[in-house]
PDB file of C-alpha atoms in Angstrom:
ATOM      1  CA  UNK A   1      -0.157   0.160   0.119  1.00 72.00           C
ATOM      2  CA  UNK A   2       1.234   3.480  -0.719  1.00 87.00           C
ATOM      3  CA  UNK A   3      -0.191   6.802   0.206  1.00 90.00           C
ATOM      4  CA  UNK A   4      -0.133  10.238  -1.351  1.00 92.00           C
ATOM      5  CA  UNK A   5       3.301  11.137  -0.470  1.00 94.00           C
ATOM      6  CA  UNK A   6       4.774   8.074  -1.749  1.00 95.00           C
ATOM      7  CA  UNK A   7       2.532   8.563  -5.035  1.00 95.00           C
ATOM      8  CA  UNK A   8       4.009  12.051  -5.380  1.00 95.00           C
ATOM      9  CA  UNK A   9       7.499  10.867  -5.075  1.00 95.00           C
ATOM     10  CA  UNK A  10       6.949   8.102  -7.638  1.00 94.00           C
ATOM     11  CA  UNK A  11       5.470  10.653 -10.252  1.00 95.00           C
ATOM     12  CA  UNK A  12       8.386  12.892  -9.622  1.00 95.00           C
ATOM     13  CA  UNK A  13      11.005  10.190 -10.152  1.00 96.00           C
ATOM     14  CA  UNK A  14       9.295   8.328 -12.983  1.00 94.00           C
ATOM     15  CA  UNK A  15       8.527   5.076 -10.857  1.00 95.00           C
ATOM     16  CA  UNK A  16       5.696   2.998 -11.243  1.00 94.00           C
ATOM     17  CA  UNK A  17       2.659   2.292  -8.837  1.00 93.00           C
ATOM     18  CA  UNK A  18       1.506  -1.271  -8.805  1.00 91.00           C
ATOM     19  CA  UNK A  19       0.416  -4.117  -6.349  1.00 89.00           C
ATOM     20  CA  UNK A  20       0.551  -1.811  -3.345  1.00 90.00           C
ATOM     21  CA  UNK A  21       4.108  -0.783  -4.093  1.00 94.00           C
ATOM     22  CA  UNK A  22       6.082   2.169  -5.792  1.00 95.00           C
ATOM     23  CA  UNK A  23       9.161   0.955  -7.705  1.00 95.00           C
ATOM     24  CA  UNK A  24      11.786   1.374 -10.373  1.00 94.00           C
ATOM     25  CA  UNK A  25      14.973   3.001 -11.059  1.00 95.00           C
ATOM     26  CA  UNK A  26      15.767   5.711  -8.478  1.00 96.00           C
ATOM     27  CA  UNK A  27      19.005   7.449  -9.026  1.00 95.00           C
ATOM     28  CA  UNK A  28      20.476   4.303 -10.652  1.00 95.00           C
ATOM     29  CA  UNK A  29      19.194   1.848  -7.970  1.00 96.00           C
ATOM     30  CA  UNK A  30      16.251  -0.622  -7.926  1.00 95.00           C
ATOM     31  CA  UNK A  31      13.980   0.768  -5.025  1.00 96.00           C
ATOM     32  CA  UNK A  32      10.724  -0.248  -3.803  1.00 96.00           C
ATOM     33  CA  UNK A  33       8.673   1.913  -1.514  1.00 97.00           C
ATOM     34  CA  UNK A  34       5.469   0.708   0.603  1.00 95.00           C
ATOM     35  CA  UNK A  35       3.986   1.638   3.815  1.00 94.00           C
ATOM     36  CA  UNK A  36       1.621   0.339   6.492  1.00 89.00           C
ATOM     37  CA  UNK A  37       0.347   1.150   9.925  1.00 85.00           C
ATOM     38  CA  UNK A  38       2.960   3.245  11.621  1.00 90.00           C
ATOM     39  CA  UNK A  39       5.716   2.773   9.079  1.00 93.00           C
ATOM     40  CA  UNK A  40       6.933   3.492   5.613  1.00 95.00           C
ATOM     41  CA  UNK A  41       9.498   1.098   4.015  1.00 95.00           C
ATOM     42  CA  UNK A  42      12.315   1.409   1.433  1.00 97.00           C
ATOM     43  CA  UNK A  43      13.985  -1.535   0.046  1.00 96.00           C
ATOM     44  CA  UNK A  44      16.768  -1.114  -2.326  1.00 96.00           C
ATOM     45  CA  UNK A  45      17.454  -4.347  -4.422  1.00 93.00           C
ATOM     46  CA  UNK A  46      21.474  -4.274  -4.624  1.00 95.00           C
ATOM     47  CA  UNK A  47      24.603  -6.113  -3.532  1.00 93.00           C
ATOM     48  CA  UNK A  48      27.903  -5.432  -2.676  1.00 95.00           C
ATOM     49  CA  UNK A  49      30.876  -6.957  -4.565  1.00 93.00           C
ATOM     50  CA  UNK A  50      33.515  -5.819  -2.172  1.00 95.00           C
ATOM     51  CA  UNK A  51      32.658  -6.980   1.498  1.00 94.00           C
ATOM     52  CA  UNK A  52      35.061  -4.211   2.770  1.00 96.00           C
ATOM     53  CA  UNK A  53      32.999  -1.392   1.100  1.00 96.00           C
ATOM     54  CA  UNK A  54      30.009  -2.587   2.620  1.00 96.00           C
ATOM     55  CA  UNK A  55      31.600  -2.766   6.096  1.00 96.00           C
ATOM     56  CA  UNK A  56      32.933   0.875   5.779  1.00 96.00           C
ATOM     57  CA  UNK A  57      29.165   1.810   4.838  1.00 96.00           C
ATOM     58  CA  UNK A  58      27.763   0.292   7.781  1.00 96.00           C
ATOM     59  CA  UNK A  59      30.318   2.046   9.938  1.00 96.00           C
ATOM     60  CA  UNK A  60      29.183   5.256   8.299  1.00 96.00           C
ATOM     61  CA  UNK A  61      25.774   4.448   9.492  1.00 95.00           C
ATOM     62  CA  UNK A  62      26.719   3.376  12.780  1.00 94.00           C
ATOM     63  CA  UNK A  63      28.212   6.800  13.368  1.00 94.00           C
ATOM     64  CA  UNK A  64      25.298   8.794  12.416  1.00 94.00           C
ATOM     65  CA  UNK A  65      22.080   8.922  14.635  1.00 95.00           C
ATOM     66  CA  UNK A  66      19.724   7.798  11.851  1.00 95.00           C
ATOM     67  CA  UNK A  67      16.848   7.357  13.969  1.00 94.00           C
ATOM     68  CA  UNK A  68      16.742  10.920  15.291  1.00 93.00           C
ATOM     69  CA  UNK A  69      17.881  12.582  11.879  1.00 95.00           C
ATOM     70  CA  UNK A  70      15.695  10.311   9.515  1.00 96.00           C
ATOM     71  CA  UNK A  71      13.454   8.502  11.809  1.00 95.00           C
ATOM     72  CA  UNK A  72      14.618   5.166  10.839  1.00 96.00           C
ATOM     73  CA  UNK A  73      13.509   2.384  12.876  1.00 94.00           C
ATOM     74  CA  UNK A  74      15.806  -0.252  11.378  1.00 95.00           C
ATOM     75  CA  UNK A  75      18.132  -0.775   8.487  1.00 96.00           C
ATOM     76  CA  UNK A  76      19.163  -4.305   7.512  1.00 95.00           C
ATOM     77  CA  UNK A  77      21.650  -5.535   5.003  1.00 96.00           C
ATOM     78  CA  UNK A  78      20.637  -8.787   3.307  1.00 92.00           C
ATOM     79  CA  UNK A  79      22.334 -10.768   0.415  1.00 91.00           C
ATOM     80  CA  UNK A  80      20.316  -9.056  -2.386  1.00 91.00           C
ATOM     81  CA  UNK A  81      18.899  -5.786  -0.785  1.00 93.00           C
ATOM     82  CA  UNK A  82      19.022  -3.198   2.005  1.00 96.00           C
ATOM     83  CA  UNK A  83      15.812  -2.924   3.865  1.00 96.00           C
ATOM     84  CA  UNK A  84      15.078   0.406   5.674  1.00 97.00           C
ATOM     85  CA  UNK A  85      12.063   0.844   7.981  1.00 96.00           C
ATOM     86  CA  UNK A  86      10.769   4.474   8.721  1.00 96.00           C
ATOM     87  CA  UNK A  87       8.683   5.374  11.742  1.00 94.00           C
ATOM     88  CA  UNK A  88       5.734   7.133  10.158  1.00 94.00           C
ATOM     89  CA  UNK A  89       4.579  10.542  11.600  1.00 91.00           C
ATOM     90  CA  UNK A  90       3.912  13.956  10.231  1.00 92.00           C
ATOM     91  CA  UNK A  91       7.024  14.978   8.221  1.00 93.00           C
ATOM     92  CA  UNK A  92       8.412  11.557   7.713  1.00 95.00           C
ATOM     93  CA  UNK A  93       8.483  11.852   3.880  1.00 95.00           C
ATOM     94  CA  UNK A  94      10.517  14.927   4.184  1.00 96.00           C
ATOM     95  CA  UNK A  95      12.928  12.739   6.394  1.00 96.00           C
ATOM     96  CA  UNK A  96      12.954   9.901   3.835  1.00 96.00           C
ATOM     97  CA  UNK A  97      13.852  12.218   0.932  1.00 96.00           C
ATOM     98  CA  UNK A  98      16.821  13.592   3.066  1.00 97.00           C
ATOM     99  CA  UNK A  99      17.974  10.029   3.640  1.00 97.00           C
ATOM    100  CA  UNK A 100      17.813   9.205  -0.098  1.00 97.00           C
ATOM    101  CA  UNK A 101      19.857  12.225  -1.092  1.00 97.00           C
ATOM    102  CA  UNK A 102      22.456  11.347   1.654  1.00 97.00           C
ATOM    103  CA  UNK A 103      22.421   7.569   1.294  1.00 97.00           C
ATOM    104  CA  UNK A 104      22.319   6.850  -2.375  1.00 97.00           C
ATOM    105  CA  UNK A 105      25.785   8.544  -3.269  1.00 97.00           C
ATOM    106  CA  UNK A 106      27.244   6.228  -0.580  1.00 97.00           C
ATOM    107  CA  UNK A 107      25.805   3.349  -2.074  1.00 96.00           C
ATOM    108  CA  UNK A 108      27.675   4.524  -5.272  1.00 95.00           C
ATOM    109  CA  UNK A 109      30.598   4.961  -3.314  1.00 95.00           C
ATOM    110  CA  UNK A 110      30.473   1.654  -2.036  1.00 96.00           C
ATOM    111  CA  UNK A 111      30.054   0.176  -5.432  1.00 95.00           C
ATOM    112  CA  UNK A 112      26.645  -1.257  -4.727  1.00 96.00           C
ATOM    113  CA  UNK A 113      25.052  -3.145  -7.870  1.00 94.00           C
ATOM    114  CA  UNK A 114      22.765  -0.836  -9.746  1.00 92.00           C
ATOM    115  CA  UNK A 115      19.296  -1.240 -11.593  1.00 92.00           C
ATOM    116  CA  UNK A 116      20.569  -2.527 -14.598  1.00 90.00           C
ATOM    117  CA  UNK A 117      22.237  -5.445 -13.045  1.00 91.00           C
ATOM    118  CA  UNK A 118      20.077  -8.882 -12.512  1.00 92.00           C
ATOM    119  CA  UNK A 119      19.329  -9.337  -8.947  1.00 89.00           C
ATOM    120  CA  UNK A 120      19.666 -13.108  -9.485  1.00 89.00           C
ATOM    121  CA  UNK A 121      22.693 -13.864 -11.707  1.00 91.00           C
ATOM    122  CA  UNK A 122      24.523 -10.419 -11.289  1.00 89.00           C
ATOM    123  CA  UNK A 123      25.029  -9.940 -14.911  1.00 91.00           C
ATOM    124  CA  UNK A 124      23.893  -6.789 -16.715  1.00 91.00           C
ATOM    125  CA  UNK A 125      20.284  -6.577 -18.147  1.00 91.00           C
ATOM    126  CA  UNK A 126      19.710  -5.857 -21.667  1.00 82.00           C
ATOM    127  CA  UNK A 127      15.917  -6.856 -21.750  1.00 80.00           C
ATOM    128  CA  UNK A 128      14.687  -7.765 -18.433  1.00 82.00           C
ATOM    129  CA  UNK A 129      11.581  -7.845 -16.247  1.00 90.00           C
ATOM    130  CA  UNK A 130      10.508  -6.542 -12.846  1.00 91.00           C
ATOM    131  CA  UNK A 131       9.151  -9.255 -10.423  1.00 91.00           C
ATOM    132  CA  UNK A 132       7.554  -8.625  -6.942  1.00 90.00           C
ATOM    133  CA  UNK A 133       8.848 -11.112  -4.329  1.00 88.00           C
ATOM    134  CA  UNK A 134       7.603 -10.803  -0.677  1.00 84.00           C
ATOM    135  CA  UNK A 135       7.003  -7.200  -1.318  1.00 86.00           C
ATOM    136  CA  UNK A 136      10.128  -6.155  -3.036  1.00 89.00           C
ATOM    137  CA  UNK A 137      10.471  -5.427  -6.650  1.00 92.00           C
ATOM    138  CA  UNK A 138      13.670  -7.063  -8.282  1.00 92.00           C
ATOM    139  CA  UNK A 139      15.074  -6.364 -11.895  1.00 91.00           C
ATOM    140  CA  UNK A 140      15.682  -9.850 -13.301  1.00 92.00           C
ATOM    141  CA  UNK A 141      16.664 -11.413 -16.718  1.00 90.00           C
ATOM    142  CA  UNK A 142      13.564 -13.278 -17.935  1.00 88.00           C
ATOM    143  CA  UNK A 143      15.099 -16.467 -17.934  1.00 89.00           C
ATOM    144  CA  UNK A 144      16.481 -15.776 -14.304  1.00 91.00           C
ATOM    145  CA  UNK A 145      12.750 -14.886 -13.288  1.00 86.00           C
ATOM    146  CA  UNK A 146      11.607 -18.103 -14.399  1.00 85.00           C
ATOM    147  CA  UNK A 147      14.467 -20.020 -12.418  1.00 86.00           C
ATOM    148  CA  UNK A 148      13.634 -18.016  -9.361  1.00 83.00           C
ATOM    149  CA  UNK A 149       9.928 -19.004  -9.447  1.00 78.00           C
ATOM    150  CA  UNK A 150      10.877 -22.634 -10.100  1.00 76.00           C
ATOM    151  CA  UNK A 151      13.372 -22.492  -7.082  1.00 71.00           C
ATOM    152  CA  UNK A 152      10.677 -21.234  -4.468  1.00 65.00           C
ATOM    153  CA  UNK A 153       8.337 -24.039  -5.797  1.00 61.00           C
ATOM    154  CA  UNK A 154      11.058 -26.721  -5.088  1.00 65.00           C
ATOM    155  CA  UNK A 155      12.142 -25.396  -1.764  1.00 62.00           C
ATOM    156  CA  UNK A 156       8.434 -25.255  -0.580  1.00 50.00           C
ATOM    157  CA  UNK A 157       7.899 -28.864  -1.805  1.00 61.00           C
ATOM    158  CA  UNK A 158      11.038 -29.835   0.048  1.00 61.00           C
ATOM    159  CA  UNK A 159       9.976 -28.306   3.089  1.00 57.00           C
ATOM    160  CA  UNK A 160       6.520 -29.890   2.867  1.00 59.00           C
ATOM    161  CA  UNK A 161       8.227 -33.269   2.364  1.00 56.00           C
ATOM    162  CA  UNK A 162      10.280 -32.785   5.640  1.00 59.00           C
ATOM    163  CA  UNK A 163       7.229 -32.081   7.863  1.00 60.00           C
ATOM    164  CA  UNK A 164       6.623 -34.442  10.274  1.00 66.00           C
ATOM    165  CA  UNK A 165       3.290 -33.107  11.983  1.00 72.00           C
ATOM    166  CA  UNK A 166      -0.115 -33.597  11.129  1.00 84.00           C
ATOM    167  CA  UNK A 167      -3.296 -31.840  10.872  1.00 86.00           C
ATOM    168  CA  UNK A 168      -4.914 -33.909  13.526  1.00 90.00           C
ATOM    169  CA  UNK A 169      -2.566 -33.139  16.096  1.00 91.00           C
ATOM    170  CA  UNK A 170      -2.462 -29.546  15.111  1.00 90.00           C
ATOM    171  CA  UNK A 171      -6.383 -29.419  15.325  1.00 92.00           C
ATOM    172  CA  UNK A 172      -6.095 -30.743  18.895  1.00 93.00           C
ATOM    173  CA  UNK A 173      -3.299 -28.151  19.963  1.00 93.00           C
ATOM    174  CA  UNK A 174      -5.311 -25.280  18.253  1.00 91.00           C
ATOM    175  CA  UNK A 175      -8.457 -26.399  20.110  1.00 93.00           C
ATOM    176  CA  UNK A 176      -6.932 -26.680  23.439  1.00 94.00           C
ATOM    177  CA  UNK A 177      -5.337 -23.102  22.927  1.00 92.00           C
ATOM    178  CA  UNK A 178      -8.681 -21.544  21.684  1.00 90.00           C
ATOM    179  CA  UNK A 179     -10.148 -23.093  24.794  1.00 91.00           C
ATOM    180  CA  UNK A 180      -7.558 -21.307  27.020  1.00 92.00           C
ATOM    181  CA  UNK A 181      -8.218 -18.147  24.930  1.00 88.00           C
ATOM    182  CA  UNK A 182     -12.153 -18.617  25.401  1.00 88.00           C
ATOM    183  CA  UNK A 183     -11.601 -18.127  29.150  1.00 90.00           C
ATOM    184  CA  UNK A 184     -10.385 -14.527  28.521  1.00 86.00           C
ATOM    185  CA  UNK A 185     -13.278 -13.841  26.062  1.00 83.00           C
ATOM    186  CA  UNK A 186     -15.576 -15.122  28.835  1.00 86.00           C
ATOM    187  CA  UNK A 187     -14.508 -12.835  31.421  1.00 87.00           C
ATOM    188  CA  UNK A 188     -14.501  -9.754  29.097  1.00 82.00           C
ATOM    189  CA  UNK A 189     -17.841 -10.814  27.888  1.00 79.00           C
ATOM    190  CA  UNK A 190     -19.209 -11.403  31.468  1.00 79.00           C
ATOM    191  CA  UNK A 191     -18.355  -7.618  32.369  1.00 81.00           C
ATOM    192  CA  UNK A 192     -20.424  -6.431  29.204  1.00 74.00           C
ATOM    193  CA  UNK A 193     -17.643  -5.928  26.617  1.00 72.00           C
ATOM    194  CA  UNK A 194     -16.844  -7.365  23.397  1.00 67.00           C
ATOM    195  CA  UNK A 195     -13.126  -6.658  22.230  1.00 63.00           C
ATOM    196  CA  UNK A 196     -10.969  -7.752  19.270  1.00 63.00           C
ATOM    197  CA  UNK A 197      -8.051  -7.913  21.529  1.00 71.00           C
ATOM    198  CA  UNK A 198      -9.859 -10.914  23.360  1.00 74.00           C
ATOM    199  CA  UNK A 199     -10.462 -12.499  19.838  1.00 73.00           C
ATOM    200  CA  UNK A 200      -6.664 -11.872  19.391  1.00 76.00           C
ATOM    201  CA  UNK A 201      -5.894 -13.981  22.412  1.00 84.00           C
ATOM    202  CA  UNK A 202      -7.962 -16.852  21.097  1.00 85.00           C
ATOM    203  CA  UNK A 203      -6.118 -16.652  17.663  1.00 83.00           C
ATOM    204  CA  UNK A 204      -2.830 -16.514  19.236  1.00 84.00           C
ATOM    205  CA  UNK A 205      -3.153 -19.437  21.566  1.00 89.00           C
ATOM    206  CA  UNK A 206      -4.810 -21.568  18.799  1.00 88.00           C
ATOM    207  CA  UNK A 207      -1.812 -20.886  16.581  1.00 85.00           C
ATOM    208  CA  UNK A 208       0.748 -21.586  19.586  1.00 88.00           C
ATOM    209  CA  UNK A 209      -1.334 -24.676  20.434  1.00 91.00           C
ATOM    210  CA  UNK A 210      -1.165 -25.725  16.760  1.00 89.00           C
ATOM    211  CA  UNK A 211       2.701 -25.447  16.679  1.00 86.00           C
ATOM    212  CA  UNK A 212       3.264 -26.891  19.978  1.00 91.00           C
ATOM    213  CA  UNK A 213       1.579 -30.146  18.876  1.00 90.00           C
ATOM    214  CA  UNK A 214       3.418 -29.895  15.532  1.00 83.00           C
ATOM    215  CA  UNK A 215       0.445 -29.276  13.161  1.00 85.00           C
ATOM    216  CA  UNK A 216       1.173 -29.436   9.487  1.00 79.00           C
ATOM    217  CA  UNK A 217       1.538 -26.225   7.512  1.00 76.00           C
ATOM    218  CA  UNK A 218      -0.812 -25.876   4.760  1.00 72.00           C
ATOM    219  CA  UNK A 219      -4.305 -24.552   3.552  1.00 74.00           C
ATOM    220  CA  UNK A 220      -5.883 -26.708   5.970  1.00 84.00           C
ATOM    221  CA  UNK A 221      -4.169 -24.989   8.650  1.00 84.00           C
ATOM    222  CA  UNK A 222      -5.981 -21.745   7.713  1.00 82.00           C
ATOM    223  CA  UNK A 223      -9.375 -23.719   8.159  1.00 87.00           C
ATOM    224  CA  UNK A 224      -8.562 -25.411  11.493  1.00 90.00           C
ATOM    225  CA  UNK A 225      -7.527 -21.848  12.972  1.00 86.00           C
ATOM    226  CA  UNK A 226     -10.922 -20.262  11.630  1.00 87.00           C
ATOM    227  CA  UNK A 227     -12.919 -23.341  13.154  1.00 90.00           C
ATOM    228  CA  UNK A 228     -11.103 -23.008  16.477  1.00 90.00           C
ATOM    229  CA  UNK A 229     -11.629 -19.233  16.800  1.00 87.00           C
ATOM    230  CA  UNK A 230     -15.157 -19.516  16.075  1.00 89.00           C
ATOM    231  CA  UNK A 231     -15.398 -22.254  18.687  1.00 91.00           C
ATOM    232  CA  UNK A 232     -13.590 -20.207  21.159  1.00 89.00           C
ATOM    233  CA  UNK A 233     -16.041 -17.355  20.844  1.00 86.00           C
ATOM    234  CA  UNK A 234     -19.048 -19.528  21.123  1.00 88.00           C
ATOM    235  CA  UNK A 235     -17.670 -21.304  24.077  1.00 89.00           C
ATOM    236  CA  UNK A 236     -16.601 -18.022  25.800  1.00 88.00           C
ATOM    237  CA  UNK A 237     -20.088 -16.444  25.250  1.00 86.00           C
ATOM    238  CA  UNK A 238     -21.820 -19.428  26.602  1.00 86.00           C
ATOM    239  CA  UNK A 239     -19.299 -19.836  29.448  1.00 88.00           C
ATOM    240  CA  UNK A 240     -20.284 -16.212  30.472  1.00 87.00           C
ATOM    241  CA  UNK A 241     -23.929 -16.992  30.456  1.00 86.00           C
ATOM    242  CA  UNK A 242     -23.449 -20.167  32.262  1.00 88.00           C
ATOM    243  CA  UNK A 243     -21.486 -18.290  35.016  1.00 88.00           C
ATOM    244  CA  UNK A 244     -24.320 -15.699  35.422  1.00 86.00           C
ATOM    245  CA  UNK A 245     -26.537 -18.549  36.084  1.00 88.00           C
ATOM    246  CA  UNK A 246     -24.056 -20.176  38.519  1.00 88.00           C
ATOM    247  CA  UNK A 247     -24.022 -17.011  40.553  1.00 87.00           C
ATOM    248  CA  UNK A 248     -27.869 -16.970  40.500  1.00 88.00           C
ATOM    249  CA  UNK A 249     -27.845 -20.502  41.683  1.00 86.00           C
ATOM    250  CA  UNK A 250     -25.436 -19.780  44.501  1.00 85.00           C
ATOM    251  CA  UNK A 251     -27.767 -16.576  45.648  1.00 86.00           C
ATOM    252  CA  UNK A 252     -30.697 -19.129  45.699  1.00 84.00           C
ATOM    253  CA  UNK A 253     -32.457 -17.284  42.832  1.00 85.00           C
ATOM    254  CA  UNK A 254     -32.883 -20.834  41.004  1.00 86.00           C
ATOM    255  CA  UNK A 255     -34.538 -23.069  43.517  1.00 87.00           C
ATOM    256  CA  UNK A 256     -34.854 -26.620  42.722  1.00 83.00           C
ATOM    257  CA  UNK A 257     -31.761 -26.697  40.217  1.00 85.00           C
ATOM    258  CA  UNK A 258     -28.352 -27.897  40.670  1.00 87.00           C
ATOM    259  CA  UNK A 259     -24.953 -27.104  38.749  1.00 87.00           C
ATOM    260  CA  UNK A 260     -25.466 -30.011  36.484  1.00 87.00           C
ATOM    261  CA  UNK A 261     -29.026 -28.505  35.398  1.00 87.00           C
ATOM    262  CA  UNK A 262     -27.459 -24.984  34.252  1.00 87.00           C
ATOM    263  CA  UNK A 263     -26.584 -26.031  30.891  1.00 88.00           C
ATOM    264  CA  UNK A 264     -30.100 -27.639  29.997  1.00 89.00           C
ATOM    265  CA  UNK A 265     -31.525 -24.686  31.662  1.00 88.00           C
ATOM    266  CA  UNK A 266     -29.764 -22.278  29.567  1.00 86.00           C
ATOM    267  CA  UNK A 267     -30.698 -24.092  26.405  1.00 89.00           C
ATOM    268  CA  UNK A 268     -34.476 -23.989  27.486  1.00 88.00           C
ATOM    269  CA  UNK A 269     -34.234 -20.359  28.089  1.00 88.00           C
ATOM    270  CA  UNK A 270     -32.893 -19.882  24.441  1.00 87.00           C
ATOM    271  CA  UNK A 271     -35.850 -21.779  23.055  1.00 88.00           C
ATOM    272  CA  UNK A 272     -38.484 -20.111  25.168  1.00 88.00           C
ATOM    273  CA  UNK A 273     -37.168 -16.649  25.145  1.00 85.00           C
ATOM    274  CA  UNK A 274     -36.831 -15.591  21.600  1.00 87.00           C
ATOM    275  CA  UNK A 275     -35.566 -12.131  22.527  1.00 87.00           C
ATOM    276  CA  UNK A 276     -32.780 -13.617  24.658  1.00 84.00           C
ATOM    277  CA  UNK A 277     -31.717 -15.979  21.867  1.00 87.00           C
ATOM    278  CA  UNK A 278     -31.664 -13.289  19.306  1.00 89.00           C
ATOM    279  CA  UNK A 279     -29.605 -10.963  21.644  1.00 84.00           C
ATOM    280  CA  UNK A 280     -27.138 -13.787  22.401  1.00 84.00           C
ATOM    281  CA  UNK A 281     -26.693 -14.482  18.689  1.00 86.00           C
ATOM    282  CA  UNK A 282     -26.279 -10.800  18.117  1.00 85.00           C
ATOM    283  CA  UNK A 283     -23.393 -10.703  20.529  1.00 79.00           C
ATOM    284  CA  UNK A 284     -21.995 -13.757  19.167  1.00 81.00           C
ATOM    285  CA  UNK A 285     -22.060 -12.239  15.570  1.00 83.00           C
ATOM    286  CA  UNK A 286     -20.431  -9.101  16.955  1.00 79.00           C
ATOM    287  CA  UNK A 287     -17.827 -11.186  18.807  1.00 77.00           C
ATOM    288  CA  UNK A 288     -17.178 -13.093  15.625  1.00 80.00           C
ATOM    289  CA  UNK A 289     -16.727  -9.954  13.741  1.00 80.00           C
ATOM    290  CA  UNK A 290     -14.149  -8.496  16.402  1.00 76.00           C
ATOM    291  CA  UNK A 291     -12.349 -11.871  16.625  1.00 74.00           C
ATOM    292  CA  UNK A 292     -12.132 -11.887  12.809  1.00 76.00           C
ATOM    293  CA  UNK A 293     -10.475  -8.402  13.099  1.00 72.00           C
ATOM    294  CA  UNK A 294      -8.130  -9.461  15.906  1.00 66.00           C
ATOM    295  CA  UNK A 295      -6.723 -12.754  14.203  1.00 71.00           C
ATOM    296  CA  UNK A 296      -6.739 -11.308  10.681  1.00 73.00           C
ATOM    297  CA  UNK A 297      -3.044 -10.964  10.508  1.00 71.00           C
ATOM    298  CA  UNK A 298      -2.786 -14.651  11.814  1.00 70.00           C
ATOM    299  CA  UNK A 299      -4.834 -16.089   9.292  1.00 71.00           C
ATOM    300  CA  UNK A 300      -3.224 -14.132   6.548  1.00 70.00           C
ATOM    301  CA  UNK A 301       0.162 -15.448   7.798  1.00 68.00           C
ATOM    302  CA  UNK A 302      -0.762 -18.974   8.005  1.00 68.00           C
ATOM    303  CA  UNK A 303      -2.253 -18.744   4.254  1.00 63.00           C
ATOM    304  CA  UNK A 304       1.106 -17.558   3.154  1.00 65.00           C
ATOM    305  CA  UNK A 305       2.762 -20.586   4.866  1.00 61.00           C
ATOM    306  CA  UNK A 306       0.511 -22.719   2.742  1.00 56.00           C
ATOM    307  CA  UNK A 307       2.005 -22.096  -0.542  1.00 56.00           C
ATOM    308  CA  UNK A 308       5.473 -21.126  -2.109  1.00 54.00           C
ATOM    309  CA  UNK A 309       6.891 -17.619  -1.999  1.00 61.00           C
ATOM    310  CA  UNK A 310       4.787 -15.850  -4.715  1.00 71.00           C
ATOM    311  CA  UNK A 311       6.815 -14.207  -7.620  1.00 72.00           C
ATOM    312  CA  UNK A 312       4.440 -11.557  -8.929  1.00 78.00           C
ATOM    313  CA  UNK A 313       4.713  -9.872 -12.206  1.00 74.00           C
ATOM    314  CA  UNK A 314       4.962  -6.099 -12.425  1.00 79.00           C
ATOM    315  CA  UNK A 315       4.964  -3.644 -15.277  1.00 71.00           C
ATOM    316  CA  UNK A 316       8.347  -3.254 -16.995  1.00 61.00           C
TER     317      UNK A 316
END
């Protein structure tokens, strides 16, 4: 995703905007801009043929207070890229532009590979293509792009073959985790609140339980997490209603009933009192909505794990 500030930067520098990023040749380097909640990101697809020059560049960065001057939260040097995260606030675009003007000449001084160099093979590109890999745009030879895509598929298949877990054990773990999370949900609901944070707790514990019992990664994991989150919300809601009846029982307000009668009594209440049933269903529906908002990132992460790294075509 890119906002108006990055779009303006892209327009002024003949960069393209597509698939939620702005990318292209900026001052001779393959650059990708994106942003999200609380951050802006710049990734430069480059490598350093001379390790000593790379070390000296890092030393220059260490000597400068880049957080104070440019609002940089982190900067990481990877094999094929430099990844810079900016803290987003009023005026961050101005700081980002200042950093670009300061940093890009240092890249040239360090001999960093430029935009006309294939990110895969390191050879000059005559007629190449742009590919988006994990949110970063890379210039590649067309043949190299095909090889990269095939390599990701082979790597994913090899990882799946080595997995020793199962969906069944993962489901049991996720169900246990969701049950624990539902206790938090029940407490929150008992006090008259419905919060996405409680839904997130259910999702976090469900995923944790799935991992502890070595659940298998794949598309079914997403379905299991969804089912367990729904079960957690339902159980938490009904548990809170049960506890209200339990308190009433303790206060002598339900004569003739015992603790074992509470669940059947609650079901009878739903059958006989349509208004109560509708109110409870509305609360469950709202709870599922908030839970979905809370666990969206977890579900998205699990979905990504289900398949190989995607190589997306961009406009050349």
